Each structure stands twice: as structure tokens, then as C-alpha cells.
Amino acid sequence: MFYPLLFFIVLHGIFLTCAYTGWSNLNSTPRKTIEYEDNHVIMFKEEGIWNYSTMLIREDLGLLVLGAREAVYALDINDISVAKSKVLWKVTEEKQKECTSKGKHPDIDCHNYVRMLHQMNSSMMYVCGTNAFSPTCDYITYSDGQLKLEGKLEDGRGKCPFDPFQRSSSVIVDEDLYSATSFNFLGSDPVLLRTSPITLRTMLRSFNEPSFVYMDVVPESEDSPEGDDDKVYMFFSENAVEYDFYNKLVVSRVARVCKGDIGGQRTLQRKWTSFLKARLDCSVPEPSLPYVIQDVFHVRHEKWRKSVFYAVFTSQSRSTDQSSAVCAFNVTDISEVFSRGKFKTEVTVEMSDVKWVTYNGDIPVPRPGACINNAARSLGIKGTLDLPDKTLQFIRDRPLMDDAVRPITGKPLLLKRGPLLTRLVVEVVTASDGQSYPVMFVGTENGYVQKAVNYDGEIHVIEEVKLFQNSEPIDILRLYQNQLYAGSASGVVQMPVSNCSRYSSCLDCVLARDPYCAWDVTTLRCSRLPTSPEDPKGNLIQSLKDGDATQCPTSATVEPKIRTLILGNNVMLLCRADSNLAQVNWNFAGKPLPYSNRKYTIYSDGILIYNASANDAGLYTCTSVEQAKGKQYTQTLAIYDLCDRFPVVVTDKIKTTLGILTESYTTSSGLHKTEKPPSYATNQSSESKWVVMQVALALISVMVACLLIWNVYMGHISPFMCCGRQPIKSHRNLPEREYMRTGSDAVDTKQPMVRLCVTTNSTIEATSFHRNTSNGDTSTNNHISKYITDESEI
């Protein structure tokens, strides 16, 4: 009885371990976290203007054209804080009243939100706005340093959304506008529209409550032996029709149309004859509902077959444990599904609704949904007007493909728990080894941008930077010449793609594995890698794939900081690692500090010693250990010499008072020395591990309990009791910036070489610390008790 049950327990543990390993290999923690106070970015915002969510980079004019609510700006592309021009585009009073009368909010919905900006030619731009739920478009020019609306108003239906918060997408191809949005006020008529001399649109049944995300053209006619046509690809999500669920299930899609499509002769007149759509798959290791696409970035290549679409997906589960993923798709894989995959078709099942199943019948020639190519021309079909009705009727009834498009690696490149990812851009960077690596900049819903790089399938998250103080979602991201531009509801931020000065040492610089940065042995600093092949590279150390820092010179010896120990006081020794991935260790008198001892509490910023005594005097050493590709790198961060130079005679009465003060300290700070502070927010891998361990522990506990009850019942063993152990405080699960300063002593962890000695004659200090996280800021409040200079005062 015992052995089969034991085997089942072990087998179940192995399964859970494998499931966790599959997730943890993808789920990465940013190596560095840069808070808002330290981001050193350039910001633009104007009082009373909101929703900076539309951008157009005019490289020829040196401008970032920015669309917001009822305003368009021309900003200096090198310094967006400089606004060169501004033009207001407000709704009329009549339009606002009309919007309000239709039940829309006058202060939110009934404004003109600029949702589209495109360059038509060197002198003209095309701009569209919601115009109080009456979408309108106009032309805008920039001359003599001034923006000007031309006043050539056009109907914006099908080009710009009615609802300012509804997703839409558009692209200009050969001066024709391709747009995907709603065609009516209610949002019940979504369309893919081409505005051109021959206007085309999709049929009413082409979409099922979609959310349009992205659109771009791929020049597939170049070097095509089949004489193929260019194609416009569109990414969106919609309610699935192919699955049977008791409620709506959202799936991600990619669709395409041919640039040369002009509709059918009799069937599908002024409708797309080449519209096809397929499901996008971005599956995560753990069972879940399909992830929903949120944003796409097209990494173009000189040879279009090597182009890649990167996409952000988020979970649609309503659980509190939200997660996001980034997947990459090859253009050729998408094209293969459309050109060679099977179709889905509707069938009527008895006592049931219509179902979508795989179509196994004959497929007409030319193939439905295909562009006009050499094979079609050989049959006398010169354009879509010549397509036979059989082909057109087939594509009209069966636009959905049976096969799904799989990501390049078969799995997500990046997985993240916590605040959801919103937008992304990708830049291909050439490093010192001559190889090119894709670097992803991914925005989050709480105002951060994460920078991650793909090293042959291994995703390394270099850093995360908080761009906006109010933790608001990032609505748009753009890249231009080593500058990143991010827009949100309250403003726009410009930041360099890399700030190498953040890496303080050679070890920190190399282990960052940042393709933009390398350690300069000559200048002894982390510098930006030269971008031009002609620039001298000098003597640089960079190891991206391996993170090999063995070439770094030996660091200077860390001088001890001398601290005076005051008997009965609480002492805080500050020490913080350069990396979130580093493990901080403390040694006392040459031996590892006993973390299980209730006398100490370990924080991410240091160690707190309670009720110091003469036995606590000695040498404290703080080191960090960081792993990279199986190698461990140890660095001494700080050394403290805690000395009892001025002993204080402490009577029983003073000891009693000290106990009261210490109790008051722990109560006011909200962190009793036997309690664990909140977990470190950025340690996502620890959180996911804890969830898995909880599940495993619960299952094993139930099984072991059943086994024990059976053995007691059979008389194999006698009843016994177990005692739980005191939980151990782990410094990896502690607040990031929680520290205490004693008296006037303020230790700077950035300068561990400075010798510091604090002396106090016959004085006793009681201090407390508190971390305020109500608005995301970290602050320290010191409550210093009255100095006790006479025993009679007690």
C-alpha cells in the first residue's frame, strides 16, 4: 500500500516541477529596475490636453508630429520638450450638443480625439479625429515653422473610429488608405476599407465584434517567381465562431488582402475577393484560454521573406493572476497558411446551431483568396473582375482558414506575470561580435518600459524603466535613431534606447548583456558601442550570449565603513546589489550571518540589528552573487566595522525604557521583527515558484495525511505530533527601499569606499522607519525619540 502511493506522490511532484520549469525558463525578471526619479527622460505635456496617443515621425522635417485630444503638435524630434508649432482642432458647439443628445458623456466622449496621422507626400499629411462621435478627416501642412489645417473636411466613416477608446488601424499604400474600424455610430458594422478610386470593403459577416490592432504592407511581388502581388496584413481579435462555449471566447487573428484587388464582376462587387483570415496561436506552457493580441510591430528585412511580426498577447482570464506574452511570427509562415492551408466551412447540425468544421471538398481553380499570379494569367484571368463566380462564392462563404499560424519558436519569446504588457517596438542591433540581435522595448499598463533582447532563443530582460509617475498605461511606442518615444493619457516621454552610465562597474556592465553597451578598459567606464563601422571601437569588453565577465580587471578593495555601536539601539547597515538577479549575502566575523536568528532582519537595502549588544560588535561584509550561464560572479559591495568605542552604562530602568521604545518602533513601522515584510515587487520568478509549490504542497499533504491515517488505523504506527518550525526571513522577499537611519548618520550605498564613523556620548536613540507605497513612491520617515541624558528623566 505504501509503495504505490509513494510512487504516485513522486510522479506528481516531477510533473509539477516540469510544468514550473517550462514557465520559469520563459518568465524573466528584469535585471535592473529604474524608478521614475532616476529615469532622466525628456517629457512633453500641456495643461488641459490629454490622450497623446497618435504619432507620426517626419524625418525629413526633423519633427515628431503628435496627435492628442483636440490638438496637433510639431515637436523637435531631438528634444520633444521643444514645441515648434501647435494647431487646435476642436469640435463645434453644435456637434457637441448632438453628441450629448445621443447619450454620450459631454466631458469624455464629445471631444475630437486625433486617431490617425499619415504622410501623403513631402508637403501634406492626412489627419482624422473622432469629432464628437462624428469622425472627420482633413489635410495638414507644415511650412515656415507652422502647422496648418487646410479645412478640406472629409467624411471619416470607415477611416477613423466613432468611439475615441475603440481600437483601429490604418496604413497608406501607394496613396491609397487602408483602414479597419467601425463604419457606424453603434459600432455594429466593422469594416476593412480601402479608400481609393475603386473603394473596397469587407462584407458584413467578415468580423465578429473585432478589436483592430495593426496593419502593414508586405512587398511579396518582389523577386516572386509566381508573379505574386503585394499584400496588406491586418492583425485583430474577435469573438470566435469555430468553438462551442457557453460564453464568448476571444481569439487572435491575422487577415490579408491583395493590393491589386478591385472586387468581383457580379459576385462581391466592390467587395474584397482576396480577404482571408486565420487564427494566431501564442500558447503558454500552462493550460489557459487563448491569449488575446494587443499590439504588433513589423521588423522589415531587405528580403521580405525574412520579415518578422512581433506581437504582444495578454490573458483573457478574469483571475487576479494576470499574465502577458510576446510571440514572433514569420511572414512566410503566415503566407503558407493562406496559400496552402485548408478552409473552414459552416454546417448545420441537428438540434444545434451552425458549426464550423474543416472543409474537405474540392477547391475551385484559381484558388479562392489567392492574388492574381502567373498561374491565373495563364488561364486568361488578368484581374479580379475576371474571377469565376465559383471561386468568388467559395471565398464569400469560407473566409476562415482551418490551420492556425504558429510562432517561430513554437512558444512565446517572453512571458510576464503581473501588470499587463500593452505596446512594443523592436530594433535590430549589431553588437561588437558582428552579429545582429533583436531588442524589444515593451510598454506596460503601469507606465514601465521593459528592454529585452533575444540571444538565439534566450530572452534576457536587461532593465525596466518607469516613464510615468502616475503608473498609467503606455498607449503608443515609436523608435527613431536610438530614441524611444512613449505616449500616454497625460504626456509623451523621450528616452535613449540605452543609458550605459547606469552600469557602475565592469562586472555590472558585462553582466547586463546590453548590446548597446561595452566596458571601455581605457576610460574605465561603460560606454555606448560605436554605431558606425568607421568609428574606432577601442579596447572594449562585451559578452552578450555568455555573460562572461572574467575579462574584467580586478576591482579595488572595499574600505570598511566604521560605525559606532550603541548598546540597546537598533542598527541599520545599508547594502544594495546592482542587479535584481543577484543574491545578497552577509558575513559576520568571517562566518555567514544566521538568518534564522530573530535578532536580524534582512532587507533588499541592508540588514537591521535589533537591540545591539557588545556581542554584535565586529566586521560585517555584504557581498552579491550573480549567475550568468552557469558561472557565479561574487562582488564585495560594502564592509562595516561595528565598534563599541563609547560604551554606555545601561541600568535596569534604562533597559525597561529601551524595551518600550523598541516595541513602539516595531508597532509604528508596521513591521514586527517576527513578521515578514511584503515581497519584492519585481521578483516575478519567486512569485510563480511559490504558487507552484503551494499547489504541490497541498496535494502532497492530502496524500500523506491519507497514508498516515491508514497506518494508524491498521496499527502499523503510533500517533505522534509534529511541531512547525519558525519561518525564516529571506532577504529576497523584502521591500526594495526600506531602511532606517540612526541619528544623524546617513550612509550612501553608492560610495562604499567612504570611511564613516559616528560617535555619540552617553546618548540613546530610538528610531523607526516606514515605507509608503500608496502612490508608488518610496519615502523614509524617521521618528527619533527624545535623547535620554539623565536617568531621572525616565
XYZ file of C-alpha atoms in Angstrom, residues 216-773:
558
model
C 1.037 46.936 -42.746
C 2.040 46.031 -46.289
C 4.471 43.287 -47.340
C 6.019 43.646 -50.843
C 5.560 39.999 -51.847
C 5.716 40.851 -55.548
C 9.470 41.458 -55.231
C 11.542 38.529 -56.544
C 8.408 36.398 -56.799
C 8.755 33.534 -59.292
C 4.950 33.119 -59.237
C 4.378 36.752 -60.227
C 2.520 37.317 -56.952
C 1.029 40.602 -55.707
C 1.843 42.762 -52.671
C -0.339 42.062 -49.672
C -1.706 44.068 -46.753
C -1.751 42.141 -43.472
C -4.058 43.063 -40.617
C -3.996 41.855 -37.001
C -7.053 41.897 -34.737
C -9.023 39.923 -32.175
C -12.662 38.869 -32.323
C -15.206 36.517 -30.806
C -14.590 33.024 -32.093
C -17.205 31.299 -34.244
C -15.389 27.970 -34.544
C -15.570 26.969 -30.862
C -18.564 25.878 -28.781
C -18.556 27.666 -25.433
C -21.325 28.759 -23.119
C -19.977 32.308 -23.316
C -17.920 34.337 -25.766
C -14.346 33.260 -26.400
C -11.961 35.841 -27.879
C -9.290 34.661 -30.316
C -6.470 36.455 -32.133
C -6.481 36.698 -35.928
C -4.375 37.734 -38.893
C -6.067 38.657 -42.178
C -4.764 39.656 -45.590
C -5.919 41.226 -48.848
C -4.174 41.717 -52.189
C -3.136 45.207 -53.233
C -4.394 44.650 -56.797
C -7.864 43.521 -55.697
C -10.663 45.583 -57.320
C -13.640 43.363 -56.471
C -15.722 40.916 -58.474
C -17.737 41.400 -61.639
C -21.117 40.137 -60.417
C -20.397 38.429 -57.104
C -18.601 40.529 -54.477
C -18.949 43.790 -56.368
C -16.842 46.436 -54.615
C -16.022 43.810 -52.003
C -12.723 42.143 -51.305
C -12.254 38.961 -53.320
C -8.978 38.137 -51.547
C -9.978 38.551 -47.900
C -8.830 35.593 -45.772
C -8.316 35.291 -42.036
C -6.612 32.761 -39.768
C -6.116 32.234 -36.050
C -2.873 33.354 -34.414
C -1.535 30.968 -31.809
C 0.599 32.170 -28.882
C 0.255 29.276 -26.459
C 1.771 29.336 -22.976
C 3.091 26.232 -21.148
C 0.243 26.131 -18.657
C -3.394 25.401 -19.633
C -5.339 28.595 -20.248
C -7.768 30.314 -22.551
C -6.241 31.699 -25.754
C -4.209 34.842 -25.214
C -5.522 37.993 -26.913
C -3.386 40.123 -29.235
C -2.787 43.742 -28.139
C -0.075 45.178 -30.388
C 2.169 44.242 -33.333
C 5.468 45.535 -34.699
C 6.780 44.708 -38.170
C 10.545 44.146 -38.342
C 11.199 44.681 -42.037
C 14.055 42.995 -43.871
C 15.606 43.749 -47.254
C 14.323 40.336 -48.309
C 10.674 40.305 -47.352
C 10.687 36.556 -46.675
C 12.867 37.236 -43.620
C 10.495 39.835 -42.201
C 9.028 39.114 -38.765
C 5.914 40.300 -36.935
C 6.365 40.635 -33.153
C 3.130 40.685 -31.145
C 2.016 41.279 -27.545
C -0.674 38.983 -26.141
C -2.484 39.126 -22.795
C -4.537 36.568 -20.903
C -8.315 36.851 -21.050
C -8.831 35.006 -17.789
C -10.614 37.002 -15.104
C -8.349 35.699 -12.362
C -6.196 38.108 -10.395
C -3.047 36.415 -11.692
C -2.772 38.299 -14.989
C -0.032 37.439 -17.465
C 1.281 38.567 -20.861
C 3.354 37.056 -23.645
C 5.386 38.152 -26.661
C 5.395 35.916 -29.741
C 7.116 36.320 -33.116
C 5.720 35.173 -36.485
C 7.480 34.775 -39.815
C 5.812 36.336 -42.830
C 6.418 33.139 -44.790
C 4.607 31.042 -42.156
C 1.573 33.333 -42.342
C 1.626 33.269 -46.151
C 1.894 29.468 -46.142
C -1.304 29.094 -44.111
C -3.228 31.272 -46.577
C -1.777 29.827 -49.780
C -1.734 26.112 -48.877
C -3.884 25.625 -45.760
C -7.341 24.114 -45.534
C -10.531 26.141 -45.149
C -13.298 26.011 -42.566
C -16.937 25.802 -43.598
C -20.320 26.159 -41.918
C -22.513 23.102 -41.403
C -25.919 22.780 -39.807
C -26.118 20.143 -37.091
C -29.435 18.733 -35.923
C -30.648 20.192 -32.614
C -27.736 22.618 -32.621
C -26.531 25.899 -34.000
C -24.324 26.265 -37.039
C -20.854 24.779 -36.562
C -17.581 25.443 -38.338
C -15.677 22.351 -39.450
C -12.781 21.557 -41.773
C -13.729 21.699 -45.472
C -12.621 18.545 -47.281
C -14.344 19.086 -50.621
C -12.952 20.228 -53.943
C -11.321 23.660 -54.068
C -12.049 25.778 -57.178
C -9.361 26.990 -59.551
C -7.987 29.645 -59.257
C -7.600 29.090 -55.506
C -10.073 31.237 -53.529
C -8.399 34.190 -51.810
C -5.236 34.000 -53.894
C -3.858 37.057 -55.643
C -3.685 37.205 -59.410
C -0.418 35.462 -60.320
C 1.178 33.828 -63.382
C -0.945 30.692 -62.990
C -4.161 32.750 -63.080
C -2.923 34.822 -66.003
C -2.225 31.652 -67.951
C -5.935 30.852 -67.601
C -6.865 34.237 -69.079
C -7.633 35.851 -65.702
C -5.932 39.247 -65.796
C -7.630 40.741 -62.721
C -10.167 40.044 -60.001
C -13.002 41.127 -62.294
C -12.235 38.033 -64.379
C -12.504 35.575 -61.486
C -15.215 32.919 -61.973
C -18.294 33.022 -59.753
C -17.455 29.598 -58.322
C -14.235 30.952 -56.824
C -15.928 34.118 -55.592
C -18.845 32.275 -53.984
C -16.432 29.949 -52.223
C -14.409 32.783 -50.669
C -17.578 34.677 -49.783
C -18.831 31.734 -47.689
C -15.488 30.432 -46.360
C -13.050 33.255 -45.478
C -11.729 31.443 -42.372
C -8.730 29.129 -42.562
C -8.645 25.847 -40.662
C -4.953 25.996 -39.778
C -3.536 28.365 -37.152
C -0.331 30.381 -37.523
C 2.300 29.179 -35.060
C 5.071 31.359 -33.584
C 8.641 30.973 -34.818
C 9.912 29.155 -31.738
C 6.686 27.248 -31.168
C 6.261 29.109 -27.871
C 6.362 32.680 -26.559
C 9.647 34.530 -26.504
C 8.722 36.259 -23.264
C 6.197 35.610 -20.509
C 5.394 38.064 -17.742
C 3.122 37.891 -14.731
C 1.688 40.993 -13.085
C 0.900 44.280 -14.832
C -0.088 43.552 -18.431
C 2.009 44.435 -21.451
C 0.432 46.962 -23.813
C 2.712 48.042 -26.704
C 6.047 47.082 -28.225
C 8.667 48.160 -30.754
C 11.715 46.201 -31.902
C 15.150 47.312 -33.093
C 17.801 45.040 -34.594
C 21.199 45.946 -33.077
C 24.647 44.925 -34.329
C 26.934 44.131 -31.397
C 30.728 44.031 -31.101
C 30.778 40.376 -32.216
C 29.350 41.451 -35.577
C 26.034 39.653 -35.054
C 22.627 41.305 -35.041
C 20.183 40.848 -32.185
C 16.523 41.969 -31.931
C 15.952 44.214 -28.919
C 12.346 44.570 -27.750
C 11.002 47.607 -25.918
C 7.711 46.614 -24.309
C 5.354 49.019 -22.540
C 3.192 48.050 -19.579
C -0.111 49.151 -18.136
C 1.616 50.705 -15.106
C 3.940 53.037 -17.027
C 7.105 50.927 -17.358
C 9.121 50.034 -20.445
C 10.980 46.744 -20.375
C 14.015 46.214 -22.604
C 14.619 42.593 -23.595
C 16.967 41.014 -26.121
C 16.754 37.690 -27.934
C 20.034 35.744 -27.872
C 19.334 32.796 -30.176
C 16.096 31.921 -28.404
C 17.145 33.021 -24.917
C 15.309 36.155 -23.811
C 17.249 38.332 -21.402
C 15.358 41.242 -19.823
C 18.012 43.924 -19.410
C 16.040 46.505 -17.478
C 12.695 48.119 -16.814
C 12.294 51.897 -16.637
C 9.325 53.705 -15.146
C 8.434 56.511 -17.554
C 5.287 57.969 -15.989
C 4.847 58.903 -12.357
C 1.154 58.041 -12.161
C 1.544 54.409 -13.287
C -0.644 54.952 -16.342
C -0.761 52.633 -19.369
C 1.578 53.254 -22.279
C -0.663 53.786 -25.320
C 1.911 54.153 -28.095
C 5.615 53.470 -28.703
C 7.849 54.675 -31.544
C 11.567 54.286 -32.341
C 13.806 56.675 -34.228
C 17.620 56.925 -34.293
C 18.341 55.437 -30.876
C 15.484 57.316 -29.250
C 12.306 55.805 -27.838
C 9.079 57.836 -27.745
C 6.223 56.752 -25.469
C 2.771 58.316 -25.239
C 0.087 58.024 -22.582
C -3.036 59.837 -21.454
C -1.081 62.569 -19.662
C 2.017 63.167 -21.778
C 4.844 61.991 -24.019
C 8.301 60.808 -22.978
C 11.551 60.608 -24.936
C 14.378 58.418 -23.680
C 17.549 56.954 -25.215
C 17.392 53.265 -26.054
C 20.274 52.734 -23.643
C 21.944 54.638 -20.811
C 25.298 52.894 -20.325
C 26.234 55.161 -17.404
C 23.805 53.174 -15.242
C 26.358 50.363 -15.101
C 28.793 51.364 -12.375
C 31.493 48.697 -12.796
C 32.957 46.367 -15.398
C 31.156 43.427 -13.812
C 27.851 45.303 -13.834
C 28.366 46.403 -17.444
C 29.238 42.971 -18.843
C 26.605 41.041 -16.866
C 23.960 43.478 -18.120
C 24.441 41.882 -21.566
C 23.225 45.080 -23.176
C 24.074 45.046 -26.916
C 24.299 48.854 -26.891
C 26.971 48.974 -24.143
C 30.509 47.705 -23.519
C 33.158 48.294 -20.866
C 35.928 50.589 -22.087
C 39.188 49.428 -20.499
C 40.895 52.714 -21.387
C 38.386 55.110 -19.817
C 37.249 52.612 -17.138
C 33.574 53.207 -17.769
C 30.635 51.557 -19.507
C 30.245 53.306 -22.864
C 27.918 53.252 -25.827
C 29.118 50.906 -28.554
C 30.088 52.839 -31.717
C 27.245 52.647 -34.217
C 29.320 53.281 -37.336
C 31.826 50.693 -38.639
C 34.320 53.541 -39.220
C 34.264 54.585 -35.561
C 37.188 53.245 -33.503
C 35.980 50.549 -31.131
C 38.984 50.744 -28.806
C 39.584 48.165 -26.104
C 36.033 47.096 -25.231
C 34.711 44.182 -23.185
C 31.317 42.799 -24.173
C 29.919 39.272 -23.799
C 26.281 39.017 -24.813
C 25.498 35.330 -25.265
C 27.664 34.062 -22.408
C 27.798 36.991 -19.990
C 31.476 36.169 -19.428
C 32.927 38.800 -17.083
C 36.218 37.003 -16.412
C 37.994 39.541 -18.627
C 37.104 42.355 -16.259
C 40.024 43.751 -14.254
C 40.134 43.090 -10.530
C 38.063 45.634 -8.671
C 39.568 47.840 -5.998
C 39.488 46.765 -2.370
C 36.444 47.994 -0.496
C 37.378 50.075 2.537
C 35.441 49.336 5.732
C 32.924 51.879 6.959
C 33.371 52.402 10.668
C 30.113 52.546 12.615
C 29.771 53.114 16.342
C 27.661 50.580 18.188
C 25.369 51.998 20.866
C 24.186 49.376 23.298
C 20.463 48.720 23.215
C 19.949 50.588 19.950
C 18.712 49.213 16.619
C 21.379 49.435 13.909
C 20.802 49.511 10.149
C 23.678 48.595 7.809
C 22.902 49.588 4.220
C 23.852 47.473 1.210
C 22.108 47.048 -2.130
C 23.052 44.906 -5.128
C 23.424 46.338 -8.626
C 21.117 43.682 -10.051
C 17.701 42.224 -9.264
C 19.165 38.839 -10.242
C 21.944 38.977 -7.647
C 21.811 37.201 -4.304
C 22.995 39.365 -1.389
C 24.885 37.583 1.395
C 26.024 38.877 4.775
C 29.006 37.613 6.773
C 29.727 38.468 10.393
C 33.225 37.897 11.757
C 34.044 35.782 8.716
C 31.004 33.498 9.072
C 27.629 33.582 7.284
C 25.049 35.540 9.226
C 22.408 33.245 10.802
C 19.257 34.399 9.037
C 17.085 32.284 11.292
C 18.200 34.342 14.271
C 15.389 36.659 15.384
C 17.971 39.286 16.190
C 18.352 40.221 12.492
C 16.058 41.213 9.652
C 17.385 41.246 6.113
C 16.118 43.834 3.648
C 16.952 44.443 -0.004
C 18.752 47.603 1.107
C 20.564 46.200 4.110
C 20.333 44.482 7.473
C 18.671 45.590 10.696
C 20.202 44.530 14.009
C 17.788 44.685 16.945
C 18.794 45.733 20.460
C 22.531 45.817 19.779
C 24.845 44.353 22.396
C 28.608 44.091 22.806
C 28.488 40.678 21.100
C 27.288 42.387 17.897
C 30.497 44.367 17.503
C 32.739 43.207 14.692
C 33.179 43.120 10.924
C 30.067 42.802 8.679
C 30.655 42.069 4.978
C 27.969 42.399 2.290
C 28.562 40.531 -0.987
C 26.468 39.867 -4.064
C 26.485 36.681 -6.109
C 25.101 36.753 -9.658
C 24.922 33.841 -12.054
C 25.372 34.041 -15.820
C 25.430 30.953 -17.991
C 26.343 28.665 -15.082
C 29.143 30.889 -13.762
C 28.992 32.729 -10.456
C 30.407 36.205 -10.003
C 30.931 37.463 -6.460
C 31.413 41.117 -5.648
C 32.001 42.790 -2.298
C 29.545 45.660 -2.008
C 30.207 47.033 1.478
C 32.153 46.317 4.671
C 31.099 47.675 8.056
C 33.267 47.753 11.160
C 30.784 47.966 14.015
C 32.754 49.018 17.048
C 31.846 49.633 20.699
C 34.074 52.670 21.305
C 31.878 54.583 23.704
C 30.153 52.109 26.000
C 27.030 53.303 27.713
C 26.172 52.223 31.245
C 22.675 50.894 30.922
C 20.724 50.444 34.127
C 17.686 48.237 34.568
C 15.472 51.307 34.385
C 17.002 52.365 31.058
C 16.679 48.801 29.729
C 12.977 48.890 30.556
C 12.601 52.187 28.691
C 14.555 50.782 25.730
C 12.174 47.840 25.579
C 9.204 50.207 25.483
C 10.841 52.298 22.756
C 11.687 49.234 20.670
C 8.116 47.967 20.980
C 6.849 51.390 19.939
C 9.217 51.314 16.975
C 8.015 47.961 15.704
C 4.375 48.944 16.141
C 4.669 52.294 14.346
C 6.587 50.825 11.431
C 4.077 48.047 10.962
C 6.940 45.525 10.688
C 7.413 43.463 13.835
C 10.714 41.662 13.905
C 8.920 38.304 13.776
C 6.860 39.314 10.780
C 7.912 39.221 7.143
C 7.677 42.439 5.133
C 5.904 42.394 1.758
C 7.604 40.588 -1.104
C 9.815 42.461 -3.517
C 7.541 43.553 -6.375
C 9.849 42.784 -9.272
C 10.741 39.215 -8.213
C 8.228 37.615 -10.579
C 10.030 34.278 -10.719
C 9.818 33.853 -6.928
C 6.077 34.508 -7.025
C 5.415 31.944 -9.727
C 7.585 29.397 -7.895
C 5.624 29.982 -4.687
C 2.300 29.366 -6.477
C 3.557 26.043 -7.865
C 4.974 24.999 -4.517
C 1.672 25.798 -2.803
C -0.220 23.514 -5.184
C 2.349 20.746 -4.825
C 2.383 21.072 -1.043
C -1.416 20.898 -0.849
C -1.573 17.726 -2.964
C 1.268 16.014 -1.126
C -0.203 16.982 2.260
C -3.550 15.360 1.425
C -1.854 12.190 0.201
C 0.463 11.915 3.190
C -2.434 12.546 5.565
C -4.417 9.701 4.000
C -1.378 7.432 4.268
C -0.818 8.277 7.921
C -4.482 7.754 8.847
C -4.426 4.339 7.192
C -1.259 3.305 9.041
C -2.669 4.454 12.405
C -5.908 2.613 11.748
C -4.056 -0.590 10.871
C -1.835 -0.231 13.950
C 1.403 -0.017 11.983
C 2.457 3.147 13.741
C 1.515 5.007 16.928
C 0.041 8.534 16.932
C 2.510 11.391 17.054
C 2.616 15.101 16.850
C 4.770 17.458 14.772
C 5.992 20.888 15.631
C 6.280 23.556 12.972
C 9.493 25.452 12.621
C 9.794 29.174 12.844
C 9.616 30.582 9.319
C 12.929 32.014 8.140
C 13.129 35.544 6.884
C 14.566 35.648 3.401
C 16.143 38.850 2.190
C 14.927 38.021 -1.325
C 11.323 38.654 -0.194
C 11.728 42.040 1.394
C 10.878 45.602 0.390
C 13.198 47.290 -2.041
C 13.915 50.571 -0.263
C 13.015 50.038 3.347
C 15.779 51.266 5.591
C 16.444 53.131 8.829
C 18.912 55.840 9.651
C 20.315 56.094 13.158
C 20.664 59.619 14.493
C 22.332 61.925 12.002
C 24.172 59.070 10.282
C 23.191 58.716 6.632
C 25.131 56.068 4.739
C 25.439 56.380 0.957
C 25.393 52.898 -0.594
C 26.620 54.328 -3.873
C 30.035 55.099 -2.287
C 31.174 52.049 -0.313
C 34.765 53.371 -0.243
C 33.971 56.283 2.080
C 35.122 55.830 5.693
C 32.407 56.877 8.103
C 32.447 56.944 11.883
C 29.573 58.131 14.052
C 30.114 58.759 17.756
C 27.587 59.653 20.411
C 28.500 60.252 24.070
C 26.080 58.723 26.589
C 23.074 59.141 24.309
C 20.433 56.624 23.381
C 18.476 56.879 20.147
C 15.252 55.139 19.208
C 14.462 55.146 15.524
C 11.862 53.730 13.254
C 11.316 53.504 9.580
C 8.311 53.290 7.346
C 7.739 52.621 3.681
C 4.944 54.478 1.944
C 3.729 52.833 -1.233
